[in-house]
PDB file of C-alpha atoms and ligand atoms in Angstrom:
ATOM      1  CA  UNK A 378      -0.115   0.007  -0.096  1.00 95.00           C
ATOM      2  CA  UNK A 379       1.186   3.250  -0.476  1.00 97.00           C
ATOM      3  CA  UNK A 380       1.517   6.168   2.071  1.00 97.00           C
ATOM      4  CA  UNK A 381      -1.168   8.366   0.440  1.00 97.00           C
ATOM      5  CA  UNK A 382      -3.456   5.490   0.324  1.00 98.00           C
ATOM      6  CA  UNK A 383      -2.443   4.292   4.098  1.00 98.00           C
ATOM      7  CA  UNK A 384      -3.220   8.484   5.244  1.00 98.00           C
ATOM      8  CA  UNK A 385      -6.397   8.407   3.218  1.00 98.00           C
ATOM      9  CA  UNK A 386      -7.881   4.838   5.082  1.00 98.00           C
ATOM     10  CA  UNK A 387     -10.367   5.478   7.820  1.00 98.00           C
ATOM     11  CA  UNK A 388      -9.312   5.216  11.244  1.00 98.00           C
ATOM     12  CA  UNK A 389     -10.675   1.638  11.669  1.00 98.00           C
ATOM     13  CA  UNK A 390      -9.436   0.401   8.446  1.00 98.00           C
ATOM     14  CA  UNK A 391      -5.740   2.052   9.477  1.00 98.00           C
ATOM     15  CA  UNK A 392      -5.462   0.536  12.380  1.00 98.00           C
ATOM     16  CA  UNK A 393      -6.703  -3.030  11.268  1.00 98.00           C
ATOM     17  CA  UNK A 394      -3.863  -3.078   8.759  1.00 98.00           C
ATOM     18  CA  UNK A 395      -1.341  -1.986  11.271  1.00 98.00           C
ATOM     19  CA  UNK A 396      -2.451  -4.581  14.031  1.00 97.00           C
ATOM     20  CA  UNK A 397      -0.649  -7.427  12.492  1.00 96.00           C
ATOM     21  CA  UNK A 398       3.014  -5.261  13.078  1.00 98.00           C
ATOM     22  CA  UNK A 399       2.842  -6.012  16.802  1.00 97.00           C
ATOM     23  CA  UNK A 400      -0.033  -7.286  18.830  1.00 96.00           C
ATOM     24  CA  UNK A 401      -0.102  -3.932  20.859  1.00 97.00           C
ATOM     25  CA  UNK A 402      -3.215  -2.366  20.007  1.00 96.00           C
ATOM     26  CA  UNK A 403      -1.982   1.255  21.526  1.00 97.00           C
ATOM     27  CA  UNK A 404       0.717   1.339  19.265  1.00 98.00           C
ATOM     28  CA  UNK A 405      -1.706   1.136  16.054  1.00 98.00           C
ATOM     29  CA  UNK A 406      -4.229   3.457  17.480  1.00 98.00           C
ATOM     30  CA  UNK A 407      -1.339   6.132  18.327  1.00 98.00           C
ATOM     31  CA  UNK A 408       0.149   5.631  14.550  1.00 98.00           C
ATOM     32  CA  UNK A 409      -3.175   5.767  12.986  1.00 98.00           C
ATOM     33  CA  UNK A 410      -4.178   8.799  14.930  1.00 98.00           C
ATOM     34  CA  UNK A 411      -0.866  10.708  13.416  1.00 98.00           C
ATOM     35  CA  UNK A 412      -2.055  10.538   9.910  1.00 98.00           C
ATOM     36  CA  UNK A 413      -1.299  11.944   7.488  1.00 98.00           C
ATOM     37  CA  UNK A 414       2.273  11.463   6.906  1.00 98.00           C
ATOM     38  CA  UNK A 415       4.240  13.452   4.922  1.00 97.00           C
ATOM     39  CA  UNK A 416       6.964  10.364   3.744  1.00 96.00           C
ATOM     40  CA  UNK A 417       7.704   7.257   4.536  1.00 95.00           C
ATOM     41  CA  UNK A 418      10.537   8.047   6.797  1.00 95.00           C
ATOM     42  CA  UNK A 419       8.325  10.298   9.160  1.00 97.00           C
ATOM     43  CA  UNK A 420       5.988   7.470   9.433  1.00 98.00           C
ATOM     44  CA  UNK A 421       8.701   5.250  10.553  1.00 97.00           C
ATOM     45  CA  UNK A 422      10.103   7.955  12.875  1.00 98.00           C
ATOM     46  CA  UNK A 423       6.490   8.373  14.476  1.00 98.00           C
ATOM     47  CA  UNK A 424       6.012   4.313  14.647  1.00 98.00           C
ATOM     48  CA  UNK A 425       9.539   4.023  16.367  1.00 98.00           C
ATOM     49  CA  UNK A 426       8.319   7.039  18.842  1.00 98.00           C
ATOM     50  CA  UNK A 427       5.503   5.322  19.700  1.00 98.00           C
ATOM     51  CA  UNK A 428       7.276   2.332  20.276  1.00 98.00           C
ATOM     52  CA  UNK A 429       9.914   3.879  22.804  1.00 96.00           C
ATOM     53  CA  UNK A 430       7.802   3.745  25.924  1.00 94.00           C
ATOM     54  CA  UNK A 431       6.778   0.074  25.385  1.00 98.00           C
ATOM     55  CA  UNK A 432       7.268  -2.083  28.821  1.00 97.00           C
ATOM     56  CA  UNK A 433       7.232  -5.219  30.185  1.00 96.00           C
ATOM     57  CA  UNK A 434       3.435  -5.529  29.894  1.00 96.00           C
ATOM     58  CA  UNK A 435       3.527  -4.429  26.472  1.00 96.00           C
ATOM     59  CA  UNK A 436       6.404  -6.982  25.749  1.00 97.00           C
ATOM     60  CA  UNK A 437       4.178 -10.127  27.413  1.00 95.00           C
ATOM     61  CA  UNK A 438       1.159  -9.193  25.151  1.00 94.00           C
ATOM     62  CA  UNK A 439       3.493  -8.972  21.676  1.00 95.00           C
ATOM     63  CA  UNK A 440       4.780 -12.272  22.281  1.00 94.00           C
ATOM     64  CA  UNK A 441       1.217 -14.099  22.483  1.00 84.00           C
ATOM     65  CA  UNK A 442       1.778 -13.783  18.522  1.00 83.00           C
ATOM     66  CA  UNK A 443       5.459 -14.628  17.938  1.00 88.00           C
ATOM     67  CA  UNK A 444       6.179 -18.397  17.889  1.00 88.00           C
ATOM     68  CA  UNK A 445       9.478 -19.281  18.794  1.00 92.00           C
ATOM     69  CA  UNK A 446      12.551 -19.426  16.554  1.00 91.00           C
ATOM     70  CA  UNK A 447      12.710 -22.502  14.550  1.00 88.00           C
ATOM     71  CA  UNK A 448       8.801 -23.098  15.135  1.00 87.00           C
ATOM     72  CA  UNK A 449       6.965 -22.444  12.022  1.00 83.00           C
ATOM     73  CA  UNK A 450       3.818 -20.475  12.607  1.00 85.00           C
ATOM     74  CA  UNK A 451       0.699 -21.918  12.197  1.00 86.00           C
ATOM     75  CA  UNK A 452      -2.645 -20.488  11.001  1.00 87.00           C
ATOM     76  CA  UNK A 453      -3.771 -18.156   8.224  1.00 89.00           C
ATOM     77  CA  UNK A 454      -3.860 -15.099   9.481  1.00 93.00           C
ATOM     78  CA  UNK A 455      -1.281 -12.113   8.890  1.00 93.00           C
ATOM     79  CA  UNK A 456       0.466 -12.304  12.050  1.00 92.00           C
ATOM     80  CA  UNK A 457       1.462 -15.817  11.221  1.00 92.00           C
ATOM     81  CA  UNK A 458       2.332 -14.995   7.183  1.00 93.00           C
ATOM     82  CA  UNK A 459       4.870 -12.247   8.791  1.00 94.00           C
ATOM     83  CA  UNK A 460       6.381 -14.950  10.937  1.00 92.00           C
ATOM     84  CA  UNK A 461       6.691 -17.442   8.539  1.00 91.00           C
ATOM     85  CA  UNK A 462       8.319 -14.762   5.768  1.00 93.00           C
ATOM     86  CA  UNK A 463      10.622 -13.384   8.745  1.00 93.00           C
ATOM     87  CA  UNK A 464      11.668 -17.014   9.557  1.00 90.00           C
ATOM     88  CA  UNK A 465      12.087 -18.138   5.942  1.00 87.00           C
ATOM     89  CA  UNK A 466      15.975 -18.125   6.607  1.00 81.00           C
ATOM     90  CA  UNK A 467      16.113 -19.770   9.399  1.00 82.00           C
ATOM     91  CA  UNK A 468      16.531 -23.357   8.129  1.00 78.00           C
ATOM     92  CA  UNK A 469      18.346 -25.157  10.526  1.00 82.00           C
ATOM     93  CA  UNK A 470      20.091 -28.387  10.220  1.00 90.00           C
ATOM     94  CA  UNK A 471      18.795 -31.212  12.815  1.00 90.00           C
ATOM     95  CA  UNK A 472      21.696 -30.324  15.568  1.00 93.00           C
ATOM     96  CA  UNK A 473      21.088 -26.242  15.278  1.00 94.00           C
ATOM     97  CA  UNK A 474      17.589 -26.904  15.349  1.00 93.00           C
ATOM     98  CA  UNK A 475      17.908 -29.292  18.404  1.00 95.00           C
ATOM     99  CA  UNK A 476      20.412 -26.648  19.824  1.00 96.00           C
ATOM    100  CA  UNK A 477      17.276 -23.758  19.378  1.00 96.00           C
ATOM    101  CA  UNK A 478      14.916 -26.159  20.647  1.00 96.00           C
ATOM    102  CA  UNK A 479      17.499 -26.313  24.057  1.00 97.00           C
ATOM    103  CA  UNK A 480      18.068 -22.817  24.136  1.00 98.00           C
ATOM    104  CA  UNK A 481      14.271 -21.759  23.532  1.00 97.00           C
ATOM    105  CA  UNK A 482      13.773 -23.817  26.824  1.00 97.00           C
ATOM    106  CA  UNK A 483      16.174 -22.651  28.832  1.00 98.00           C
ATOM    107  CA  UNK A 484      15.454 -19.442  28.034  1.00 98.00           C
ATOM    108  CA  UNK A 485      12.142 -19.602  28.765  1.00 97.00           C
ATOM    109  CA  UNK A 486      12.859 -21.254  32.322  1.00 98.00           C
ATOM    110  CA  UNK A 487      15.190 -18.511  32.734  1.00 98.00           C
ATOM    111  CA  UNK A 488      13.140 -15.522  32.038  1.00 97.00           C
ATOM    112  CA  UNK A 489       9.399 -16.690  32.012  1.00 96.00           C
ATOM    113  CA  UNK A 490       8.838 -15.606  28.593  1.00 96.00           C
ATOM    114  CA  UNK A 491       9.166 -16.572  24.872  1.00 96.00           C
ATOM    115  CA  UNK A 492      12.898 -15.908  23.301  1.00 98.00           C
ATOM    116  CA  UNK A 493      12.463 -12.728  20.453  1.00 98.00           C
ATOM    117  CA  UNK A 494      14.798 -11.653  18.160  1.00 97.00           C
ATOM    118  CA  UNK A 495      14.873 -10.090  15.002  1.00 97.00           C
ATOM    119  CA  UNK A 496      14.812 -13.292  12.488  1.00 95.00           C
ATOM    120  CA  UNK A 497      15.018 -11.439   9.420  1.00 94.00           C
ATOM    121  CA  UNK A 498      18.016 -11.763   7.945  1.00 93.00           C
ATOM    122  CA  UNK A 499      19.551 -13.944  10.066  1.00 94.00           C
ATOM    123  CA  UNK A 500      20.727 -17.562  10.277  1.00 93.00           C
ATOM    124  CA  UNK A 501      19.503 -20.130  12.669  1.00 94.00           C
ATOM    125  CA  UNK A 502      23.302 -20.140  13.986  1.00 95.00           C
ATOM    126  CA  UNK A 503      23.667 -16.484  14.028  1.00 96.00           C
ATOM    127  CA  UNK A 504      20.217 -16.661  16.220  1.00 95.00           C
ATOM    128  CA  UNK A 505      21.978 -19.659  18.268  1.00 97.00           C
ATOM    129  CA  UNK A 506      24.644 -17.302  19.188  1.00 98.00           C
ATOM    130  CA  UNK A 507      22.550 -14.406  20.064  1.00 98.00           C
ATOM    131  CA  UNK A 508      20.505 -16.660  22.432  1.00 98.00           C
ATOM    132  CA  UNK A 509      23.160 -18.135  24.004  1.00 98.00           C
ATOM    133  CA  UNK A 510      24.860 -14.487  24.566  1.00 98.00           C
ATOM    134  CA  UNK A 511      21.362 -13.332  25.961  1.00 98.00           C
ATOM    135  CA  UNK A 512      21.079 -16.103  28.393  1.00 98.00           C
ATOM    136  CA  UNK A 513      23.698 -14.469  30.441  1.00 98.00           C
ATOM    137  CA  UNK A 514      21.671 -11.078  30.737  1.00 98.00           C
ATOM    138  CA  UNK A 515      20.334  -9.754  33.797  1.00 98.00           C
ATOM    139  CA  UNK A 516      16.492  -9.768  33.398  1.00 97.00           C
ATOM    140  CA  UNK A 517      16.710  -6.024  33.173  1.00 97.00           C
ATOM    141  CA  UNK A 518      18.821  -6.002  30.533  1.00 98.00           C
ATOM    142  CA  UNK A 519      17.281  -8.893  29.064  1.00 98.00           C
ATOM    143  CA  UNK A 520      13.795  -6.947  29.119  1.00 98.00           C
ATOM    144  CA  UNK A 521      15.208  -3.922  27.149  1.00 98.00           C
ATOM    145  CA  UNK A 522      16.953  -6.563  24.261  1.00 98.00           C
ATOM    146  CA  UNK A 523      13.601  -8.060  24.151  1.00 98.00           C
ATOM    147  CA  UNK A 524      12.091  -4.692  23.688  1.00 98.00           C
ATOM    148  CA  UNK A 525      14.254  -3.780  20.895  1.00 98.00           C
ATOM    149  CA  UNK A 526      13.982  -6.530  19.085  1.00 98.00           C
ATOM    150  CA  UNK A 527      10.238  -6.389  19.161  1.00 98.00           C
ATOM    151  CA  UNK A 528      10.363  -2.881  17.973  1.00 98.00           C
ATOM    152  CA  UNK A 529      13.159  -3.782  14.927  1.00 98.00           C
ATOM    153  CA  UNK A 530      10.236  -6.802  14.289  1.00 98.00           C
ATOM    154  CA  UNK A 531       7.498  -4.118  14.175  1.00 98.00           C
ATOM    155  CA  UNK A 532       9.104  -1.538  11.969  1.00 98.00           C
ATOM    156  CA  UNK A 533      10.129  -3.992   9.405  1.00 97.00           C
ATOM    157  CA  UNK A 534       6.726  -5.447   9.082  1.00 97.00           C
ATOM    158  CA  UNK A 535       5.666  -1.732   8.833  1.00 98.00           C
ATOM    159  CA  UNK A 536       8.267  -1.111   5.899  1.00 97.00           C
ATOM    160  CA  UNK A 537       6.885  -3.937   4.470  1.00 95.00           C
ATOM    161  CA  UNK A 538       3.071  -2.965   4.220  1.00 96.00           C
ATOM    162  CA  UNK A 539       3.559   0.672   3.207  1.00 94.00           C
ATOM    163  CA  UNK A 540       5.882   0.801   0.529  1.00 84.00           C
ATOM    164  CA  UNK A 541       6.779   4.179  -1.259  1.00 73.00           C
TER     165      UNK A 541
HETATM  166  N1  2AL B 923      10.579 -15.837  19.150  1.00 96.19           N
HETATM  167  C1  2AL B 923      10.555 -15.112  17.988  1.00 96.19           C
HETATM  168  O1  2AL B 923      11.955 -14.165  18.066  1.00 96.19           O
HETATM  169  N2  2AL B 923       9.959 -14.828  16.891  1.00 96.19           N
HETATM  170  C2  2AL B 923      10.018 -14.218  15.665  1.00 96.19           C
HETATM  171  N3  2AL B 923      11.095 -13.269  15.352  1.00 96.19           N
HETATM  172  C3  2AL B 923      11.053 -12.723  14.266  1.00 96.19           C
HETATM  173  O2  2AL B 923      11.540 -11.733  14.010  1.00 96.19           O
HETATM  174  N4  2AL B 923       9.490 -12.987  13.796  1.00 96.19           N
HETATM  175  C4  2AL B 923       8.965 -13.885  14.505  1.00 96.19           C
HETATM  176  O3  2AL B 923       8.096 -14.292  14.944  1.00 96.19           O
END
């Protein structure tokens, strides 16, 4: 969709279009309300600004829509389609797939939520290394890293939706 078309949508349609970017309704509402945007860069800046204030509760809400790394997103909705595309490059060999499964489990036992990483453009081995590094984070550090990854995923999805 072009930026002009996005600017011209009704509020309801604009919010509905944005929702699959991240499962945080306030973000979609705020971004839709900020229209019209003069350029894609202005839209992305507003989107990142609206995501700066996310906290632990936002992260927990958003994770409901993100399958584990290495797991294929089921379902026909837009979020699942985004996840499948983002993880298309993961394609782990058996050994790495086993290590990702073990790493995801260790992460969930330590931090109590799914490990979240921007998967687009990254291989399974790269994400396994990131997972092992982040397992050593403190809970506070790890919440900040997870929120930054959530922002990256969200903005990448927005860029896919609104093409110049
Ligand atoms: N647990 C995850 O990190 N999931 C995901 N990362 C992405 O970039 N897309 C996902 O679905």
